[in-house]
Coordinates of C-alpha atoms in Angstrom, one line a residue:
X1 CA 14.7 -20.7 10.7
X2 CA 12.6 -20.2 7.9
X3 CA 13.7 -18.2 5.0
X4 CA 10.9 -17.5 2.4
X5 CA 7.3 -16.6 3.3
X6 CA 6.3 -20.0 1.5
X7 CA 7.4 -22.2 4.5
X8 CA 4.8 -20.2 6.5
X9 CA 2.1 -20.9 4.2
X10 CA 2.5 -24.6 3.7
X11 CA 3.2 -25.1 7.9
X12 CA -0.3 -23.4 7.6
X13 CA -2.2 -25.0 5.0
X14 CA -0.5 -28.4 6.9
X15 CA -2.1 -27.3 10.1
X16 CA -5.7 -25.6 8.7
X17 CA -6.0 -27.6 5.7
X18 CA -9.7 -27.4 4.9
X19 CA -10.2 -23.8 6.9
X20 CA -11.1 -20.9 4.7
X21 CA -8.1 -18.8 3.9
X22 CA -9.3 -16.5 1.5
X23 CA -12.2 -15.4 -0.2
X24 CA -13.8 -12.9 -2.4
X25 CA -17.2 -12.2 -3.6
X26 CA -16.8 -15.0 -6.1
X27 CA -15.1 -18.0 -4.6
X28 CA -14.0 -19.2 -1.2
X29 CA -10.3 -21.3 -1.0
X30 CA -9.4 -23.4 1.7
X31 CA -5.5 -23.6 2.8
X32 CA -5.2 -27.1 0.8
X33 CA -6.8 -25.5 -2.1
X34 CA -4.8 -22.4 -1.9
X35 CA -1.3 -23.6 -1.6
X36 CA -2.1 -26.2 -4.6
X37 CA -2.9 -23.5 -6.9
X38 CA -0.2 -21.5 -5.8
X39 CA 2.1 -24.7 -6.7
X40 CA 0.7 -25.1 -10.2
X41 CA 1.1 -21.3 -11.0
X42 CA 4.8 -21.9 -9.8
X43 CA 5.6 -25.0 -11.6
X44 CA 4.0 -23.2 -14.9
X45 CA 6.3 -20.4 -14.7
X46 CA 9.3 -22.4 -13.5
X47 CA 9.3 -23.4 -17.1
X48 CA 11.0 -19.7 -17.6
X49 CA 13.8 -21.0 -16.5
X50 CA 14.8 -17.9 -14.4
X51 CA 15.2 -16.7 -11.2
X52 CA 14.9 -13.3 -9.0
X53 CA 12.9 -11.5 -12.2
X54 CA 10.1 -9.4 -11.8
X55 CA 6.8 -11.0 -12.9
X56 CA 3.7 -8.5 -13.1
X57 CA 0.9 -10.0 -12.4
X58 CA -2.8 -7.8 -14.1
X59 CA -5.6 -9.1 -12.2
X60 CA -8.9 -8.0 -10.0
X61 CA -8.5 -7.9 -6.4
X62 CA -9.5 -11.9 -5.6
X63 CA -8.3 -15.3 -4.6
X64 CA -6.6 -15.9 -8.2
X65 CA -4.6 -12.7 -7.3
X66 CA -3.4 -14.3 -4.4
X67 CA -2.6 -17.3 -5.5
X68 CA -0.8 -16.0 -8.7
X69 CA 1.1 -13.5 -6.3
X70 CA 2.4 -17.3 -4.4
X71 CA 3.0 -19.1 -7.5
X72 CA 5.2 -16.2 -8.8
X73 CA 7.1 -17.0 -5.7
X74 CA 7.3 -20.4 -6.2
X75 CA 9.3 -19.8 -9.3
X76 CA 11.8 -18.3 -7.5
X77 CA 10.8 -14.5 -8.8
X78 CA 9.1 -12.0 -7.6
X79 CA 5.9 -10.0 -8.4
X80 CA 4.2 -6.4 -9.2
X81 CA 0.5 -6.1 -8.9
X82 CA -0.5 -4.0 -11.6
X83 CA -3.6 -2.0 -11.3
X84 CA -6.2 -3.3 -14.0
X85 CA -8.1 0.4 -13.9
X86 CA -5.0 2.2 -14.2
X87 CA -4.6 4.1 -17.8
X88 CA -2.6 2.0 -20.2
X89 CA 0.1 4.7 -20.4
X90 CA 1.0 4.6 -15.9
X91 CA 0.9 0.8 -16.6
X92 CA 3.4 0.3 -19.7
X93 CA 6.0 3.2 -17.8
X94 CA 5.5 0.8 -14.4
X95 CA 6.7 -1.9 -17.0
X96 CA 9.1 0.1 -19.2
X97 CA 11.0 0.4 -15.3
X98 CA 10.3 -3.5 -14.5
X99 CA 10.7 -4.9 -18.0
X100 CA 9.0 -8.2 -16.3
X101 CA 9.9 -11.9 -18.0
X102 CA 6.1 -12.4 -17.9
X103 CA 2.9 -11.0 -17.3
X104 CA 0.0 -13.5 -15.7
X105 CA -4.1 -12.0 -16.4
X106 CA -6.7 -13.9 -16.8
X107 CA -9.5 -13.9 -19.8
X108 CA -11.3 -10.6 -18.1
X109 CA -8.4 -8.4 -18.4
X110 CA -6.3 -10.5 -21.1
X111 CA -7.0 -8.0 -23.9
X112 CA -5.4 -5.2 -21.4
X113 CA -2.2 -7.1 -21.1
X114 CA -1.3 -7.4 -24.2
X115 CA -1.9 -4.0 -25.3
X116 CA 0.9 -3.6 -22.6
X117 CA 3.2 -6.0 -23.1
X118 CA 6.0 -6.3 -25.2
X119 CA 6.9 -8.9 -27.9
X120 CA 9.5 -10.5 -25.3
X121 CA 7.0 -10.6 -22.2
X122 CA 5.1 -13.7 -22.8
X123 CA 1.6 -13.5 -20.9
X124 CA 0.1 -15.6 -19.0
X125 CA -3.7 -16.9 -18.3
X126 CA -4.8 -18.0 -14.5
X127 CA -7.4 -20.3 -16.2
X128 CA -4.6 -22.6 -18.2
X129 CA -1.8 -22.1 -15.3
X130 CA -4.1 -23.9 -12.8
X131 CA -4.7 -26.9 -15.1
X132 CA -1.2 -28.1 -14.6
X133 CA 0.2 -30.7 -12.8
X134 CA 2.3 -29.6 -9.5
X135 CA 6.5 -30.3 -10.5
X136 CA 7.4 -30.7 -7.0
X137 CA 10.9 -31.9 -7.9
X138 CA 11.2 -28.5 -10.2
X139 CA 10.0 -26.6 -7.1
X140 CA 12.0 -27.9 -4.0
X141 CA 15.2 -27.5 -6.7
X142 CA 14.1 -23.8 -6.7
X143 CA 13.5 -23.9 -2.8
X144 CA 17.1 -24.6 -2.1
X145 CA 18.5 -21.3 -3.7
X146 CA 16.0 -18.9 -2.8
X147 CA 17.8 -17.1 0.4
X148 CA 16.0 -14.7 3.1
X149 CA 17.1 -11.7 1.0
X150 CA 15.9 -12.5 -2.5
X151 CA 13.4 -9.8 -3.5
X152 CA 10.1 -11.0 -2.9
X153 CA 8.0 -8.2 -4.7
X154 CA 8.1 -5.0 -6.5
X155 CA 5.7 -2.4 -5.1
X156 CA 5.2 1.3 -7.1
X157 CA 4.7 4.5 -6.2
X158 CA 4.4 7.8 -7.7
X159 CA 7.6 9.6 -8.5
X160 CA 8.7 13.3 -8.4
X161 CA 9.6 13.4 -12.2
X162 CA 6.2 11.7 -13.1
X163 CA 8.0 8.1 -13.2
X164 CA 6.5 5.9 -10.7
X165 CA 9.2 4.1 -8.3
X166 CA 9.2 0.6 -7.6
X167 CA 10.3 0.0 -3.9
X168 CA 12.2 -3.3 -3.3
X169 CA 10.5 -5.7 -0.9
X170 CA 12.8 -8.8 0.6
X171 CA 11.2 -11.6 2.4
X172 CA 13.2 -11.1 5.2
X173 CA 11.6 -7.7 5.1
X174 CA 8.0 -9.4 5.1
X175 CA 8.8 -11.9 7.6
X176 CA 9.6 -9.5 10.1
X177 CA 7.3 -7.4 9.3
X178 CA 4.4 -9.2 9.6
X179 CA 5.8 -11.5 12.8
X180 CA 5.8 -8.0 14.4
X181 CA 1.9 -7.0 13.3
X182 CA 0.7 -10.9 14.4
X183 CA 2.0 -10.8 17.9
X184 CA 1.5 -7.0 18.6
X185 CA -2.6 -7.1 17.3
X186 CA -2.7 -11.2 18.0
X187 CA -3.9 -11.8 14.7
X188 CA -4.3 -15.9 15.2
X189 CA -6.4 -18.3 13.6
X190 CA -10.3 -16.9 14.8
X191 CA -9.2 -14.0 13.4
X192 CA -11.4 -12.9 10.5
X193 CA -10.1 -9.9 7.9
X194 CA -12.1 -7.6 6.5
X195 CA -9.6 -6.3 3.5
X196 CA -10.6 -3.3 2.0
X197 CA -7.1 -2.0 0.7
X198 CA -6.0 -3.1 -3.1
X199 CA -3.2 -5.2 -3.4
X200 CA -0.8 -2.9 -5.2
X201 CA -1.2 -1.1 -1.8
X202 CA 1.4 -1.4 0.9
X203 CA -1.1 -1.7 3.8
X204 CA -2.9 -5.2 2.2
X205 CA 0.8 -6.6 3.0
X206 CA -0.5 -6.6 6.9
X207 CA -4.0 -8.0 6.6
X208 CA -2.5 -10.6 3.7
X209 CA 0.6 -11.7 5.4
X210 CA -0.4 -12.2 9.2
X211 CA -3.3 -14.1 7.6
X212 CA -0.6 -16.2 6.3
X213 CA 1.2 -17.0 9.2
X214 CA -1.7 -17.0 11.9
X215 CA -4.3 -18.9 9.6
X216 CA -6.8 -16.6 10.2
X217 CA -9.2 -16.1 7.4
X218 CA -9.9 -13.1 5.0
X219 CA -12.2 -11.3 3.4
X220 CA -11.8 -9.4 0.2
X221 CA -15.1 -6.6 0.2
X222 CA -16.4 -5.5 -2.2
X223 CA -15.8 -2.0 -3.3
X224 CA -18.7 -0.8 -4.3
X225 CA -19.8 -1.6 -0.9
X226 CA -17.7 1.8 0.4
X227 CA -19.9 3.5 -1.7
X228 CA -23.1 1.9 0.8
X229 CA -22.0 2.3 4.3
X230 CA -25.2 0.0 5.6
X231 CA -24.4 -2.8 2.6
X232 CA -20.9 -2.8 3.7
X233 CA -21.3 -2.8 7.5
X234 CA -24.3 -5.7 6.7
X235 CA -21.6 -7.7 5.0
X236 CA -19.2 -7.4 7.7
X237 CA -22.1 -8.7 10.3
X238 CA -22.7 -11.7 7.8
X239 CA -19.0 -13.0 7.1
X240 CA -18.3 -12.1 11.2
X241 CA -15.5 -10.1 10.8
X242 CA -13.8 -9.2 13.5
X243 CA -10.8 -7.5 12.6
X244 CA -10.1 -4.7 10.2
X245 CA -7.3 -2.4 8.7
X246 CA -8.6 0.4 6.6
X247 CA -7.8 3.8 5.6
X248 CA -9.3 6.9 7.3
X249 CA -11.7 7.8 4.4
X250 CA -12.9 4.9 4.5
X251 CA -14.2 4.8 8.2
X252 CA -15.0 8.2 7.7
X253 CA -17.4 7.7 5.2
X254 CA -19.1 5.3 7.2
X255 CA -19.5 7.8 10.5
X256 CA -20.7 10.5 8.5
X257 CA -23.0 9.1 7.2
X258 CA -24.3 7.5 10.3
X259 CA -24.2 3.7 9.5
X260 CA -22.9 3.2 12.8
X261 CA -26.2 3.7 13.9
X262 CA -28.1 1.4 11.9
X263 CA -26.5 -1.6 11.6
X264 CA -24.9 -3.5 14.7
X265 CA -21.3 -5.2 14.7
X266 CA -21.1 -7.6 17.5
X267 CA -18.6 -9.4 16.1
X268 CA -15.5 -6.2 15.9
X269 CA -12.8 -6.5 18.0
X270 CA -10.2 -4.5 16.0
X271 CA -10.3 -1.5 14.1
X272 CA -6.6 -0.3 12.7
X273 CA -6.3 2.3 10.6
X274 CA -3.4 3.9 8.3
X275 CA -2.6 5.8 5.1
X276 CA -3.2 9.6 6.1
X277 CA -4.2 11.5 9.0
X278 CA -7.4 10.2 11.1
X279 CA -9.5 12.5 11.8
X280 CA -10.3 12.9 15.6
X281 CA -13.8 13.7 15.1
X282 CA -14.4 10.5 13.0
X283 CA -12.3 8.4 15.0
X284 CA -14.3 9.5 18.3
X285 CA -17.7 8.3 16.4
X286 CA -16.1 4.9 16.0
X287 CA -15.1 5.1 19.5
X288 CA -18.2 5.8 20.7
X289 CA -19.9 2.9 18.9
X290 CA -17.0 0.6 19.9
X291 CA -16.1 0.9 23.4
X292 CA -14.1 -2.1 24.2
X293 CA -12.3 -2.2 20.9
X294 CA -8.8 -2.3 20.2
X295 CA -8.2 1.0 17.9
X296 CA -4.6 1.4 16.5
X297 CA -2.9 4.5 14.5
X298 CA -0.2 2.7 12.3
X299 CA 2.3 5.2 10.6
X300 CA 4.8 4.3 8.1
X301 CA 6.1 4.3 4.4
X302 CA 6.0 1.5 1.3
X303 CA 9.9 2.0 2.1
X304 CA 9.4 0.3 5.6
X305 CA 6.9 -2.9 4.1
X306 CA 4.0 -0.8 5.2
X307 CA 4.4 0.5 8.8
X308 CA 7.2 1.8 11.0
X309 CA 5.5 3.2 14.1
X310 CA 1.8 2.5 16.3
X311 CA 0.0 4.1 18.1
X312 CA -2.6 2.1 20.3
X313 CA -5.5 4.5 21.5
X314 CA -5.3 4.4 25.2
X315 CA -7.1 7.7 26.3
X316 CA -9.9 10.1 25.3
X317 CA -9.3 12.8 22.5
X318 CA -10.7 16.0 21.9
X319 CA -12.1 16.8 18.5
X320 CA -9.6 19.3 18.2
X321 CA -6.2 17.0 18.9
X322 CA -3.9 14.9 16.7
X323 CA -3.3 11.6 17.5
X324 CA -0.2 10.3 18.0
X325 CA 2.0 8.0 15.2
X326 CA 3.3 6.6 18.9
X327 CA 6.5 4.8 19.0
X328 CA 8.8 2.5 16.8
X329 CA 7.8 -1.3 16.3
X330 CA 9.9 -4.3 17.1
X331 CA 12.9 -4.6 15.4
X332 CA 12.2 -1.4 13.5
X333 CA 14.0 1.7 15.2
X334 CA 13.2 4.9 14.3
X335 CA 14.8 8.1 15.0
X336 CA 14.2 12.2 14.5
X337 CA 16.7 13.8 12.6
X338 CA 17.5 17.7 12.1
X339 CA 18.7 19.1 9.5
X340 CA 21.9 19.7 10.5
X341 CA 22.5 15.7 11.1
X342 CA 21.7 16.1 14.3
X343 CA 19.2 14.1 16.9
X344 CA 16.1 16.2 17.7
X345 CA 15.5 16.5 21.4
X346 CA 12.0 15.9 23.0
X347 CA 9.6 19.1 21.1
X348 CA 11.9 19.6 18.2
X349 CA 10.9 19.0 14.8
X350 CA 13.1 16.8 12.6
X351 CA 12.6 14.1 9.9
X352 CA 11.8 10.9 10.9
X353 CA 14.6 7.7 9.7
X354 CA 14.5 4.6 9.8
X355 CA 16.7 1.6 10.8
X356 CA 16.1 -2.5 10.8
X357 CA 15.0 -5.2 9.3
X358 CA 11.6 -3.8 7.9
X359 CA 13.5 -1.6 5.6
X360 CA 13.1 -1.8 1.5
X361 CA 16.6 -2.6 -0.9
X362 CA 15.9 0.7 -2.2
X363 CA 14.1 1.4 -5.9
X364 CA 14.1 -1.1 -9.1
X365 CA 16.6 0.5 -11.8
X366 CA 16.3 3.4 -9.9
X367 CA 19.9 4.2 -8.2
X368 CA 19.7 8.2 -7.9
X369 CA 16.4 7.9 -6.1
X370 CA 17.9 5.3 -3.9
X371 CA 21.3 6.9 -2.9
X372 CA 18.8 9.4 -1.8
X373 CA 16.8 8.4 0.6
X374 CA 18.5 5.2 1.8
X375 CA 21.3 6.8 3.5
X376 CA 24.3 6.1 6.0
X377 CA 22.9 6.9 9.7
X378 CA 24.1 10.4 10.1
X379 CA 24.3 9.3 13.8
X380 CA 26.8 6.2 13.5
X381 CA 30.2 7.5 11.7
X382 CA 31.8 3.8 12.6
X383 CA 30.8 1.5 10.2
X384 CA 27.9 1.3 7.2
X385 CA 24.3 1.5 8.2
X386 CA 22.0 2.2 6.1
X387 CA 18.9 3.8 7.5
X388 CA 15.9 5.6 5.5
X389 CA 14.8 9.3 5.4
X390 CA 11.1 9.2 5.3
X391 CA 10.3 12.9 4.3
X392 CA 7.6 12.7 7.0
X393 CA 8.4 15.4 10.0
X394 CA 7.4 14.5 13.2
X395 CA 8.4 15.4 16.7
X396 CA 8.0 13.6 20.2
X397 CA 5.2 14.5 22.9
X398 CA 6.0 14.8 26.3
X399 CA 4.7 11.3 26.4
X400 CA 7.2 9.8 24.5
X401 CA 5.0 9.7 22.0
X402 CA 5.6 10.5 18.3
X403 CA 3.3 13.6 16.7
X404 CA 3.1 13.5 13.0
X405 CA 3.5 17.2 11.4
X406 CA 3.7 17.4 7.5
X407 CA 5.8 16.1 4.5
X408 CA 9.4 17.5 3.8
X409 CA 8.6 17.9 -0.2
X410 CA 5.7 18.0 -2.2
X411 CA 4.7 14.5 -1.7
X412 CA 1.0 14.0 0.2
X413 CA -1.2 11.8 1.6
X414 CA -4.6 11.5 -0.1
X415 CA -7.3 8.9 0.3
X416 CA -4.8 6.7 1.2
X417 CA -2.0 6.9 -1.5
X418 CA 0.7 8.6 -1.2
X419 CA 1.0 10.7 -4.1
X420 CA 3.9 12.8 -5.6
X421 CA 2.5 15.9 -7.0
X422 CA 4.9 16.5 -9.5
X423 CA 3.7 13.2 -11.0
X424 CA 0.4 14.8 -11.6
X425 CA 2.1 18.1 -13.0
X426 CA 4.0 15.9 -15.5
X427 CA 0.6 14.7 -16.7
X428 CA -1.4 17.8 -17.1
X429 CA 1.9 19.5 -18.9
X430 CA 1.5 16.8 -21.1
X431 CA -1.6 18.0 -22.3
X432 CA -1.8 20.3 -25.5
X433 CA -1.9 23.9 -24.8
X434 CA -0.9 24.0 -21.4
X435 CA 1.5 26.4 -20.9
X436 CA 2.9 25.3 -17.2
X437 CA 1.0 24.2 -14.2
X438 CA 1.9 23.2 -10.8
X439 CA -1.0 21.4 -8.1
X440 CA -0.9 22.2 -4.3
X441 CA -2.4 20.6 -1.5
X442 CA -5.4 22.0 1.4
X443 CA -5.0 19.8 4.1
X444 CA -8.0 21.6 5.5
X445 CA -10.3 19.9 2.1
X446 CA -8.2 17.5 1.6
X447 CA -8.3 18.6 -2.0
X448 CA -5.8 18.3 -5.0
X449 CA -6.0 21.7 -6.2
X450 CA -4.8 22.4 -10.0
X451 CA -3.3 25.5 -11.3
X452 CA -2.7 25.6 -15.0
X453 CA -1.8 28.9 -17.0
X454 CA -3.2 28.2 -21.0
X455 CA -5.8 28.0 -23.7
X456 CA -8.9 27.4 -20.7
X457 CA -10.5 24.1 -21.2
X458 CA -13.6 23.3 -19.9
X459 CA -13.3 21.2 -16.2
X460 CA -14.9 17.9 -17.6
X461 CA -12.3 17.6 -20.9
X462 CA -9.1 18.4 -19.0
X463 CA -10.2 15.9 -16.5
X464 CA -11.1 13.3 -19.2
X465 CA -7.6 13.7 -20.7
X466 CA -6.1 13.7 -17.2
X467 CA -7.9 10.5 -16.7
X468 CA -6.0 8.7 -19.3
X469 CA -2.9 9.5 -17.7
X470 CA -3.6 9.0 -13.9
X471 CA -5.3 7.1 -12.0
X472 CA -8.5 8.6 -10.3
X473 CA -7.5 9.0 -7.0
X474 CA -4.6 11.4 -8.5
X475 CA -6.4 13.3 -10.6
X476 CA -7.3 17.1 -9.4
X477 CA -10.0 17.6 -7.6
X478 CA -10.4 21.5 -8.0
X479 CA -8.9 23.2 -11.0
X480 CA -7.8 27.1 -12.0
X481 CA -7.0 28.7 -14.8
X482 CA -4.7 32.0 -14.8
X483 CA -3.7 34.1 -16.6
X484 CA -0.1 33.8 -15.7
X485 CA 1.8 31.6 -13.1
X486 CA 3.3 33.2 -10.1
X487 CA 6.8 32.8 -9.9
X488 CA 9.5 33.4 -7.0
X489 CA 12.6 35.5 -6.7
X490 CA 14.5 32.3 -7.8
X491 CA 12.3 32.0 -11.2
X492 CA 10.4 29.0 -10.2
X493 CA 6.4 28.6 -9.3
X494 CA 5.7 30.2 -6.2
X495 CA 3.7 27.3 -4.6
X496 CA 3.3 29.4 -1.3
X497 CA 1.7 32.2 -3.4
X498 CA -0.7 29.7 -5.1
X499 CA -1.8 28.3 -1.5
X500 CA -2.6 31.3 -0.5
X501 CA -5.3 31.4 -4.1
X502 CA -7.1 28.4 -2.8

């Protein structure tokens, strides 16, 4: 049995040694290639002398990120992906939480990582770690004390108190995980990725990981292809990719804008999706375009390695309907839970848990967050089971099928991320002269909508300032100033008043 997603890669790069594994708009890697630089990246930082310690790794999206991401494993630690546009001040509280042993950049962003790092976080170049010569004594020494459960990286999201969380990731977790996603979409090795999500991202853990184990081959695009629906769907036609896994905004940019139409995919077989609610409308265009594609709804939480329940589009939609989050995966159970502790029954509304091997350890240095949500089953009394509470209320069709409904707090889904919006009000209170603020959500724009009550500041500066605190796809996308906050009976900011302002 193996234990550590590094015996799949090396039984792959044994079996597809000179096959393209990954590539980006730069450089193509075969298998070989691949698992070589991995070892030399791992036999550099063995020289730390540690084990199971978090490693942040401040690179691009590309190969060398992939490869450092491997070689941090082959040290017997585990990684962060840090993300290089994020403001220096999210980055050095992501590593005030991790306080990693090192920090591996490269010359681009080297100048980044040390105005980040700390005098006892040594850093790290890609361009000197791959001039080394593999230790394979040092790393099959490491090999035999790594175990299934070992942490294999740390991923981080925003928090409620404006402290992003890092969610624990085993292999055991990743192994299952994506054994589950290969068989059920039969990712294998003519399987060609099209990767649009960034790699501090839980849903690049499907694309990355069954690529991995199937030796299939993947793509990084480029991003500011999204922002040219024909360039991107040209560059999908040239590389002949035939699967993809991309948020909802992304494929909706594309339909709405009609590339569908203009440029030909001959070559797409798969089309999964995940991240926030599909639209029905969008989906349909894609549909339409793509009859005799497999489409999939995948629903789940950073907390579950990246997904939890599927959905398989098997019938027609009307622009008007939801589509299903559908049912649990293998060897991941899930269950609806009322409030009162209780099972829901078919129609009732409850949170959804979840149970199994997919599940996270909990948060990094983070125990009240954890004893949270990562809770004793509620519906076993006779012996410890930890299961997790999702926040995410759902119910179940008269199909069996899961319907997703909203989120239990103030946490949303928005182009993608998941986004705590008290994170965002810690940022803009942060700001001189702002007297108090809170930000709500329209589903109906899918806009992050900012109330603030304080010396008005014209829309471009507080958004500048914002800027340097958040990354962009937090920061607010409509903005009000009053006069004076609403507040409720209970003397706190009455968010249903403000919704009701939007």
């Amino acid at each position: 049995m193996k234990k550590n997603i590094l015996q799949y890669l090396e039984q792959t790069a044994k079996k597809y040694a000179n096959k393209t594994a990954f590539a980006d708009v730069n450089r193509e890697v075969t298998y070989s290639d691949f698992l070589k630089n991995s070892q030399k990246i791992g036999s550099n930082l063995s020289n730390i002398e540690k084990m199971n310690q978090p490693i942040a790794i401040l690179l691009d999206k590309s190969v060398a990120c992939l490869e450092a991401m491997m070689g941090v494993l082959y040290s017997g630690n585990f990684y962060t992906i840090l993300d290089v546009k994020s403001p220096n001040e999210r980055l050095a509280s992501i590593l005030d939480t991790l306080n990693p042993v090192a920090i591996i950049t490269d010359q681009k962003n080297e100048t980044k990582a040390k105005e980040i790092a700390t005098e006892n976080q040594r850093i790290y170049t890609y361009e000197q770690m791959i001039e080394i010569e593999i230790q394979q004594e040092r790393l099959e020494k490491i090999r035999s004390k790594m175990i299934d459960t070992d942490t294999m990286y740390i991923l981080f999201t925003s928090g409620s108190t404006g402290v992003p969380k890092g969610t624990v990731i085993s292999h055991k977790a990743v192994i299952a995980y994506a054994h589950w996603a290969k068989e059920t979409f039969d990712i294998n090795e003519n399987t060609i990725w099209g990767s649009q999500t960034p790699f501090y991202f839980s849903m690049s853990i499907t694309d990355i990981f069954t690529t991995i184990l199937s030796g299939a081959t993947f793509y990084i695009i480029p991003k500011m292809y999204f922002s040219f629906p024909v360039k991107l769907l040209q560059y999908l036609d040239e590389k002949k990719v035939n699967t993809i896994y991309w948020v909802p905004s992304a494929l909706c940019i594309v339909a709405n804008l009609k590339a569908l139409e203009e440029v030909k995919l001959p070559y797409l077989e798969k089309i999964l999706f995940a991240g926030e609610v599909m639209p029905t409308k969008q989906l349909n265009m894609w549909i339409e375009h793509f009859p005799k594609a497999l489409f999939a709804n995948l629903f789940g939480p950073t907390e579950t390695t990246d997904i939890c329940t599927y959905y398989i589009v098997d019938r027609k939609f009307a622009n008007t309907e939801s589509i299903p989050i559908g049912k649990h995966c293998d060897n991941c159970n899930v269950m609806i839970v009322k409030e009162d502790g209780t099972e829901a029954k078919n129609g009732e509304e409850g949170e959804l848990c979840v149970r199994g091997s997919f599940l996270a350890q909990g948060y990094y240095n983070n125990p009240v967050q954890t004893q949270k949500v990562f809770v004793q089953n509620p519906l076993n009394q006779s012996y410890p089971e930890i299961i997790y509470r999702t926040g995410d209320i759902v119910k179940e069709n008269g199909r069996g099928e899961l319907i997703y409904l909203s989120r239990k707090d103030f946490q949303i889904k928005h182009m993608g991320y998941r986004i705590e919006l008290g994170e965002i009000e810690t940022a803009i209170n942060a700001i001189d002269n702002i007297i108090a603020c809170a930000s709500v959500y329209d589903e109906k724009t899918d806009k992050i909508v900012l109330f603030y009550q304080g010396d008005k500041l014209e829309e471009k500066d507080l958004l500048e300032q914002a800027g340097k605190r958040l990354p962009k796809y937090m920061c607010p996308n409509e903005i009000h100033c009053l006069d004076r906050m609403p507040y409720n009976a209970n003397g706190k900011i009455d968010r249903k008043k403000l919704k009701t302002m939007i």
